[in-house]
XYZ file of C-alpha atoms in Angstrom:
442
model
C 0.000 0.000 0.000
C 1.343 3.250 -0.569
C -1.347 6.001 -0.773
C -4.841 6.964 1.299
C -6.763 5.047 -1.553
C -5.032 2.272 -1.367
C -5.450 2.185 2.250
C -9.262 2.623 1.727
C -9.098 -0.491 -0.397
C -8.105 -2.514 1.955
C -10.108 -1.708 4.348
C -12.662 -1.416 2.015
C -12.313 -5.044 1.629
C -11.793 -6.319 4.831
C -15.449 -5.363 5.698
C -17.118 -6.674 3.269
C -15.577 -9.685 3.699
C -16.622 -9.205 7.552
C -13.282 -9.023 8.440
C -14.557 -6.751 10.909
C -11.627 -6.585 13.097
C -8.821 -5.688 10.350
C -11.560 -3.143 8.928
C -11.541 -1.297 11.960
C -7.691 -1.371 12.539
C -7.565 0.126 8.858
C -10.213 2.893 9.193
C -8.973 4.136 12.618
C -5.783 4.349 10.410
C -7.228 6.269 7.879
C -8.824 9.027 10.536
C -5.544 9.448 12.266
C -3.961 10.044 8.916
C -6.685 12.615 7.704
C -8.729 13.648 10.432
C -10.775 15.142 7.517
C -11.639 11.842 5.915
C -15.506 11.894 6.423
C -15.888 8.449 5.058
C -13.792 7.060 7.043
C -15.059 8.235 10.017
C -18.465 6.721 9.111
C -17.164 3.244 8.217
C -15.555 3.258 11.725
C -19.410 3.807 13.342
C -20.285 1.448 10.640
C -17.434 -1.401 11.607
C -18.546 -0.737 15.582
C -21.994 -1.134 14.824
C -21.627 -4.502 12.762
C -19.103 -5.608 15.955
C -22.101 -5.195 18.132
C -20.939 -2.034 19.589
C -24.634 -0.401 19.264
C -24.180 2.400 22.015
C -20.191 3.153 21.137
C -21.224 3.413 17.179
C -24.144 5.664 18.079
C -21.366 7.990 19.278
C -19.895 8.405 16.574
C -22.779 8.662 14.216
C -24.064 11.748 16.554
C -20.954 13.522 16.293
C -20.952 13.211 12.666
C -24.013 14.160 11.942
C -23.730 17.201 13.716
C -20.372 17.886 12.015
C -21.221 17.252 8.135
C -24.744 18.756 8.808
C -22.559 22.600 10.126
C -19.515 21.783 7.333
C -21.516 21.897 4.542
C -22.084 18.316 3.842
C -25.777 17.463 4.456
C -25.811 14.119 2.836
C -23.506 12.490 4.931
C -25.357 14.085 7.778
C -28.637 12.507 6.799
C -26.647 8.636 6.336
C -25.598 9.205 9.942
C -29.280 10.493 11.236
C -31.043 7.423 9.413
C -28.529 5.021 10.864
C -28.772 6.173 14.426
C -32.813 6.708 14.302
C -32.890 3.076 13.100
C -31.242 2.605 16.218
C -32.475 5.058 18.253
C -35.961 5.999 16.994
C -36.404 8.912 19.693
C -33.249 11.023 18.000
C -35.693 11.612 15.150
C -35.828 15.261 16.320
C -32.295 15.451 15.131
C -33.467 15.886 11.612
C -35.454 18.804 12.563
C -31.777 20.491 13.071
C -30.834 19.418 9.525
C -33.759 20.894 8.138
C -33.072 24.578 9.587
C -29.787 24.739 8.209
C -30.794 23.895 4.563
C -34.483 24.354 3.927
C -36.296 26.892 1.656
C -36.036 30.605 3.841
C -32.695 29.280 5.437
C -30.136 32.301 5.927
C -27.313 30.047 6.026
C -27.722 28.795 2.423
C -25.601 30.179 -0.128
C -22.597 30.015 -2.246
C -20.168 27.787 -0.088
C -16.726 26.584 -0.088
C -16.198 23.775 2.216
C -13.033 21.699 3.802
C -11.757 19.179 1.404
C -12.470 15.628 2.631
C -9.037 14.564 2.154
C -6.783 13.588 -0.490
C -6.663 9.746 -1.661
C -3.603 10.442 -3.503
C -1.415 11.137 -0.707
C 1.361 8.771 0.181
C 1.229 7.220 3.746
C 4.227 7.116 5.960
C 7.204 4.815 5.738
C 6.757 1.837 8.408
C 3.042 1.938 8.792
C 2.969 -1.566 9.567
C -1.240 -2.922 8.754
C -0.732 -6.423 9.104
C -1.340 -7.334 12.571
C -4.027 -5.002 14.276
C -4.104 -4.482 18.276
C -6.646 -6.677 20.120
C -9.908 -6.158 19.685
C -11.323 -4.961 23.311
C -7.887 -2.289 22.879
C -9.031 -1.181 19.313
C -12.565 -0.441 19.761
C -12.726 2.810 22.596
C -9.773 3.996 20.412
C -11.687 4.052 17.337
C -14.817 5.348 19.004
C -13.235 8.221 20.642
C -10.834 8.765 17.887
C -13.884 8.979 14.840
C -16.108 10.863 17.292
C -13.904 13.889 18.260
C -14.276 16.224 15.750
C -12.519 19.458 17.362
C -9.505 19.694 15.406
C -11.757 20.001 11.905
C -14.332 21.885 13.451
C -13.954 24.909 11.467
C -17.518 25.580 9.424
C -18.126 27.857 6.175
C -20.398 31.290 6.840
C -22.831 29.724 3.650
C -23.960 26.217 3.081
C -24.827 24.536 -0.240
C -28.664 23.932 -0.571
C -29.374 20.390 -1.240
C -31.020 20.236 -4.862
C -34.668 19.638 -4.607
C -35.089 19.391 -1.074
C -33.927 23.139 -0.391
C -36.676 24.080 -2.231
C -39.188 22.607 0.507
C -40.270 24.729 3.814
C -38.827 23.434 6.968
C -41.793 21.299 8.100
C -41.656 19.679 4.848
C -38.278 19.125 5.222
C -38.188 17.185 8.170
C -41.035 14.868 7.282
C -39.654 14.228 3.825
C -36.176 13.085 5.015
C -38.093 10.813 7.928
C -39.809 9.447 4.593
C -36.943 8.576 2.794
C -35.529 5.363 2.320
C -31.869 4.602 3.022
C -29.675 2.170 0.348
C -26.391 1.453 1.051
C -24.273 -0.453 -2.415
C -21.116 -2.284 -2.887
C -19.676 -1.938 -6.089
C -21.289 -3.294 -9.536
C -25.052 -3.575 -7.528
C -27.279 -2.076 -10.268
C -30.267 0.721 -8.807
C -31.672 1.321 -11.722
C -32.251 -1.150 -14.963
C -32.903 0.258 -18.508
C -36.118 -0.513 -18.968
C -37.835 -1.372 -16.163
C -40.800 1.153 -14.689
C -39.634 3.377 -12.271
C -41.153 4.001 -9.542
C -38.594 5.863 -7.327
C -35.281 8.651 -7.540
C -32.430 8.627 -5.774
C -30.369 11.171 -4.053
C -26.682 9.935 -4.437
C -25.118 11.395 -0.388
C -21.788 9.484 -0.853
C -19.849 7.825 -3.843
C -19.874 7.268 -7.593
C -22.370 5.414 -9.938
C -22.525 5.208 -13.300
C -24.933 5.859 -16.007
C -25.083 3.576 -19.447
C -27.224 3.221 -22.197
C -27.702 -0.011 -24.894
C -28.645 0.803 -28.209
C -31.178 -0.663 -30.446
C -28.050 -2.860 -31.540
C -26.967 -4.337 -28.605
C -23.910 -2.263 -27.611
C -23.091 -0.109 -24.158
C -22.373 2.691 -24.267
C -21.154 4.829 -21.292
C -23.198 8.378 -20.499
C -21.899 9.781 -17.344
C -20.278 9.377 -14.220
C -22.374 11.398 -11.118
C -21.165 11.809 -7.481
C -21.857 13.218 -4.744
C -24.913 15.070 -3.995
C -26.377 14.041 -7.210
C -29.912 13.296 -8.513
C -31.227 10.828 -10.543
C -34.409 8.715 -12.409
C -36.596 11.842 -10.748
C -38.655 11.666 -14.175
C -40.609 8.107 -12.674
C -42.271 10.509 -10.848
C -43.407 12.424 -13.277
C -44.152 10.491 -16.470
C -44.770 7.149 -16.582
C -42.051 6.259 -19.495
C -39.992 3.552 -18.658
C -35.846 3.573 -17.069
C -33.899 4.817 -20.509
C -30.478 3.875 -19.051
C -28.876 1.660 -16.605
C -27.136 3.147 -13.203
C -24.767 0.748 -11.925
C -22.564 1.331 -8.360
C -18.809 1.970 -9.037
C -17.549 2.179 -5.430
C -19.714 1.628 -2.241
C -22.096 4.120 -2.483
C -24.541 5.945 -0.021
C -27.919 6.889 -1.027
C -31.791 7.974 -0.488
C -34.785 6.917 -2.558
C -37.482 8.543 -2.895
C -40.109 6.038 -4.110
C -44.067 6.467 -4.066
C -44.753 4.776 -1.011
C -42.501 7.629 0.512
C -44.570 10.542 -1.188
C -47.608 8.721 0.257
C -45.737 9.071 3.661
C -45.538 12.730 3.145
C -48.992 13.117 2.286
C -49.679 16.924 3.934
C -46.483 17.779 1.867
C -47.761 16.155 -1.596
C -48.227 19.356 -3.177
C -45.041 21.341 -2.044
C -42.925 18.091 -3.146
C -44.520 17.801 -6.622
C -44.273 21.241 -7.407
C -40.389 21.313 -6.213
C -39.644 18.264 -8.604
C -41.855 18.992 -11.163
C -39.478 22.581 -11.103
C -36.534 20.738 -10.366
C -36.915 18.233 -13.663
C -37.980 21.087 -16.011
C -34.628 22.865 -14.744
C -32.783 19.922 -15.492
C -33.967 18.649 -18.444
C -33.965 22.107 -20.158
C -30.144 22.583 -18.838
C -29.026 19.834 -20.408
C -31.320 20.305 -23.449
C -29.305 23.487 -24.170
C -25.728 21.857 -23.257
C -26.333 19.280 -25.818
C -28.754 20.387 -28.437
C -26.993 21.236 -31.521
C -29.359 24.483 -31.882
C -28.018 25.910 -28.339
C -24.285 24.339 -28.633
C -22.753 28.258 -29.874
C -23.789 29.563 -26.565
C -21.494 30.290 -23.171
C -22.645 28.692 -19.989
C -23.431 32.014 -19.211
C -25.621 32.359 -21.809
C -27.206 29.208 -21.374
C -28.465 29.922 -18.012
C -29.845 33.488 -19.163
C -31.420 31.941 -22.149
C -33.185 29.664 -19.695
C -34.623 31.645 -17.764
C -36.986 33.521 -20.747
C -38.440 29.721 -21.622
C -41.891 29.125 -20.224
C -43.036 25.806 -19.611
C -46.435 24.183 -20.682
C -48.073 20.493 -19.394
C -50.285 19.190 -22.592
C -52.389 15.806 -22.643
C -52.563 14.045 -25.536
C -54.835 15.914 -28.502
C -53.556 19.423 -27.538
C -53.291 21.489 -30.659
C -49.951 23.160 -29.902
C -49.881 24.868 -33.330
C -52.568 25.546 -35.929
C -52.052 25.632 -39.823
C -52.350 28.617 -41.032
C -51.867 30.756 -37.333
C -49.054 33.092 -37.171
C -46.155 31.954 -35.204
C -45.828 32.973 -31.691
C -42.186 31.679 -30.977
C -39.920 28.973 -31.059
C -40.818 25.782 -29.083
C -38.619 23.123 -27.804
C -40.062 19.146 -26.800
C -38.939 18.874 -22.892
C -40.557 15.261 -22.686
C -43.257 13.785 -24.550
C -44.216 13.528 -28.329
C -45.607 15.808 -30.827
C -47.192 14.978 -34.413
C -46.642 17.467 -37.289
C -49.314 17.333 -39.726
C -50.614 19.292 -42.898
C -53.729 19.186 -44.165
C -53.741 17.945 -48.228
C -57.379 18.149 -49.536
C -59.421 16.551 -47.299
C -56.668 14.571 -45.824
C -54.566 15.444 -42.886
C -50.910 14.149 -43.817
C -48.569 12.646 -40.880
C -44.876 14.490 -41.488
C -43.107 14.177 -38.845
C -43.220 13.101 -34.949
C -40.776 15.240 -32.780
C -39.182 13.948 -29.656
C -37.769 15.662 -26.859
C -35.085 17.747 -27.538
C -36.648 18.399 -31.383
C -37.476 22.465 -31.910
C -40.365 23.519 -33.796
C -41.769 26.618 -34.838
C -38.600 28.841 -35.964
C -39.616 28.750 -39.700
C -42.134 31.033 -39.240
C -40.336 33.447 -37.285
C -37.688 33.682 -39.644
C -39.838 34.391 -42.636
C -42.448 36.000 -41.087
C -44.722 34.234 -42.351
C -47.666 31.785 -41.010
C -47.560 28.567 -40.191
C -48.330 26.226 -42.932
C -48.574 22.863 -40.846
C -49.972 21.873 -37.350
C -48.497 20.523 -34.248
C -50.724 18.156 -32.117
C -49.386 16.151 -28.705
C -49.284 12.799 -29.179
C -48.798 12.260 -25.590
C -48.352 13.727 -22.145
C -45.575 16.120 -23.007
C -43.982 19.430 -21.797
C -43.286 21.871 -24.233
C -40.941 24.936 -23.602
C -41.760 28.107 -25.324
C -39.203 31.414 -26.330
C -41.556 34.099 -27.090
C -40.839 35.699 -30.073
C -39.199 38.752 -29.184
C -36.508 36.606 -27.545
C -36.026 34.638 -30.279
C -35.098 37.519 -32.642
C -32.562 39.032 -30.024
C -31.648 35.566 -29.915
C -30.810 35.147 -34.005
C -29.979 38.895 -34.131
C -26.893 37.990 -31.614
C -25.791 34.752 -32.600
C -25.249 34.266 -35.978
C -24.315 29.978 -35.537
C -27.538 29.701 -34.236
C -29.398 31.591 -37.153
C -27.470 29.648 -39.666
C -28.650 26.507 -37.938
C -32.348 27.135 -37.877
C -32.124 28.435 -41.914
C -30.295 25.124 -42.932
C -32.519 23.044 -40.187
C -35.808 24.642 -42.239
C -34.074 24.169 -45.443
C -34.037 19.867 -44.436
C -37.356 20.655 -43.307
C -38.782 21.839 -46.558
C -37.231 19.031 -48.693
C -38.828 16.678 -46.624
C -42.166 17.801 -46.636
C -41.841 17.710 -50.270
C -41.179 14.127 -50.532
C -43.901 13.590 -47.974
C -46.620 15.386 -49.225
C -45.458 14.251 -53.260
C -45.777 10.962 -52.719
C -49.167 9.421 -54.693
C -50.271 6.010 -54.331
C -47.940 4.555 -57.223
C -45.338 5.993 -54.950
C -43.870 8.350 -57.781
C -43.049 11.583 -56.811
C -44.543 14.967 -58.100
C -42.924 18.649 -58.087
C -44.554 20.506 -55.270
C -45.587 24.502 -55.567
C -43.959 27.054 -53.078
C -47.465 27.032 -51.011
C -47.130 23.639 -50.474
C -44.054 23.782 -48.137
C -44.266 23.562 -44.403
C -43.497 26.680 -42.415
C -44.166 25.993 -38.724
């Protein structure tokens, strides 16, 4: 061994092969090292408490709790609280604490900058000799008193980070949400979520690394992301009812909170605060990363991004909606959040399928760019959420960034040819020249 991580490793590995004993020896090791080391401090309460050692594990679960919760590291905080009211059920006032520092109104929350956790790159000593730990009935008050004494790191930030989501709930809400949720602890390669299957939870990732992958109509993986701490993720199974579209899979141990239905029905007075906070929270997400990925918003700063975000408003259809008319003139540019739509032109007395947009698909721009009325009709073809830039916005918008006009002229350039082979095709499947009228302009 010759760095913190590899140290972790091993200890790591020693408890979960229940090598209890050795595990201990090698965390205790760990906090003397780096008295910052959060995690290590919690496997030590985590070895005691698998040793038996209910009341000396307790310890230091209260003492960490109270430290993450004032150092700017709530999730942590919460892992400790659910442990020790599992144990202790009357300590469930404790998370009324949590919930004054970092719910909605709080005037601790705010930009933050908190004490590194330690470094797992750093070398360890020469001579630190792990192979043969004290005795057991020696090792365990030293651990205890050595994870639960937290004076020498007890120096807090002014401003603490709100938690995503949750901060957005009042402090009642709060504290009956976080009794509500569930607590899953992982070793690596366990799989949370399955591409696929229906969801019917989200999690909130306190401590580790988990992966995110995707397999395509073909067969192959491929990899999307890596998220860490203090991440969210599969929030949209409560809020549509489309199944998992990727696969999260543990990389190390990993800490975590799920929110599932039976929890919302737990927090039943709070029903309505939650679903609005998610239903704001997944808009805000999905539209962020809409406009880090779309081609249409790729030109634009991060800066820009976020401005440009704010000046979208956001609109629930059902199925049927008529989002655009034929013929109507345009009133901005719309982007799919989640959901379907079906473009459609009326030929005759026939109304002619084009196209079916999917999230992340922009409609409407044509118009606004010729000034001219719309020439086709966009219908939901399920439960969607559309995001609308009023016109005005969208003309500073083209006016300022000339990528992004040259993207929507050649994007309604594809779209014309392809209405043309649509709407040409007769039933010998030949194709016909269209006239200038016949062209859709959304």
């Amino acid at each position: 061994m010759k760095t913190v991580g590899d140290l972790k490793a091993h200890a790591d590995a020693r408890l979960f092969a229940d090598d209890f004993h050795a595990a201990l020896h090698a965390y205790t090791a760990l906090v003397r090292l780096q008295p910052v080391n959060l995690d290590a401090r919690l496997r030590v309460a985590d070895t005691l408490l698998a040793l038996g050692e209910v009341q000396r594990s307790a310890v230091v679960y209260t003492a960490l709790a109270r430290h993450c919760s004032h150092a700017g590291y709530p999730g942590r905080a919460l892992v400790a609280l659910k442990i020790l009211t599992a144990l202790e059920p009357q300590l469930i006032a404790l998370l009324a604490d949590l919930a004054e520092l970092y719910a909605v109104g709080s005037e601790k929350l705010g930009r933050s900058v908190r004490i590194s956790p330690g470094d797992p790159a750093a070398e360890l000593p020469e001579g630190l000799d792990m192979s043969a730990a004290p005795p057991i009935e020696q090792l365990i008050p030293v651990a205890e008193e050595l994870a639960a004494d937290v004076k020498a790191i007890a120096a807090y930030p002014e401003n603490l980070p709100p938690i995503p989501l949750f901060s957005e709930l009042p402090e009642d809400a709060f504290a009956r949400v976080l009794e509500a949720l569930k607590l899953v602890r992982t070793r690596p390669g366990d799989v949370l979520i399955k591409q696929g299957d229906v969801g019917q939870s989200f999690f909130v990732l306190a401590r580790g690394t988990v992966l995110i992958s995707r397999v395509d109509d073909d067969g192959k993986e491929h990899r999307l992301a890596s998220l860490h701490d203090g991440s969210i993720f599969g929030e949209m199974a409560l809020v549509s009812a489309l199944p998992r579209s990727a696969t999260v899979t543990s990389v190390t141990d990993c800490d975590l909170f799920e929110f599932d239905r039976a929890a919302l029905a737990a927090a039943a007075e709070e029903v309505s605060t939650i679903a609005s906070a998610l239903d704001k929270f997944t808009r805000e997400r999905l539209l962020n990363n809409l406009l880090a990925t779309a081609a249409l918003f790729r030109p634009l700063d991060r800066r820009q991004r976020f401005d440009l975000m704010r000046r979208f408003s956001a609109h629930d259809v059902a199925p049927g909606t008529l989002i655009i008319e034929e013929g109507e003139p345009g009133k901005g540019l719309y982007v799919v959040l989640s959901g379907e739509m079906d473009v459609s032109k009326v030929d005759g007395d026939e109304k002619v399928l084009l196209a079916t947009l999917k999230p992340g698909d922009v409609f409407g721009e044509i118009s606004l760019l010729n000034d001219s009325p719309t020439t086709a009709s966009v219908t939901a073809a399920t439960n969607a959420t559309v995001m609308l830039l009023a016109r005005e916005y969208f003309q500073r918008l083209i006016a300022a960034v000339e990528p992004i006009r040259e993207y929507v002229e050649n994007l309604g350039d594809e779209r014309l040819m392809d209405t043309q082979i649509v709407m040409a095709t007769d039933a010998d499947g030949e194709i016909e020249e269209l006239s200038e009228d016949d062209f859709i302009l959304i």
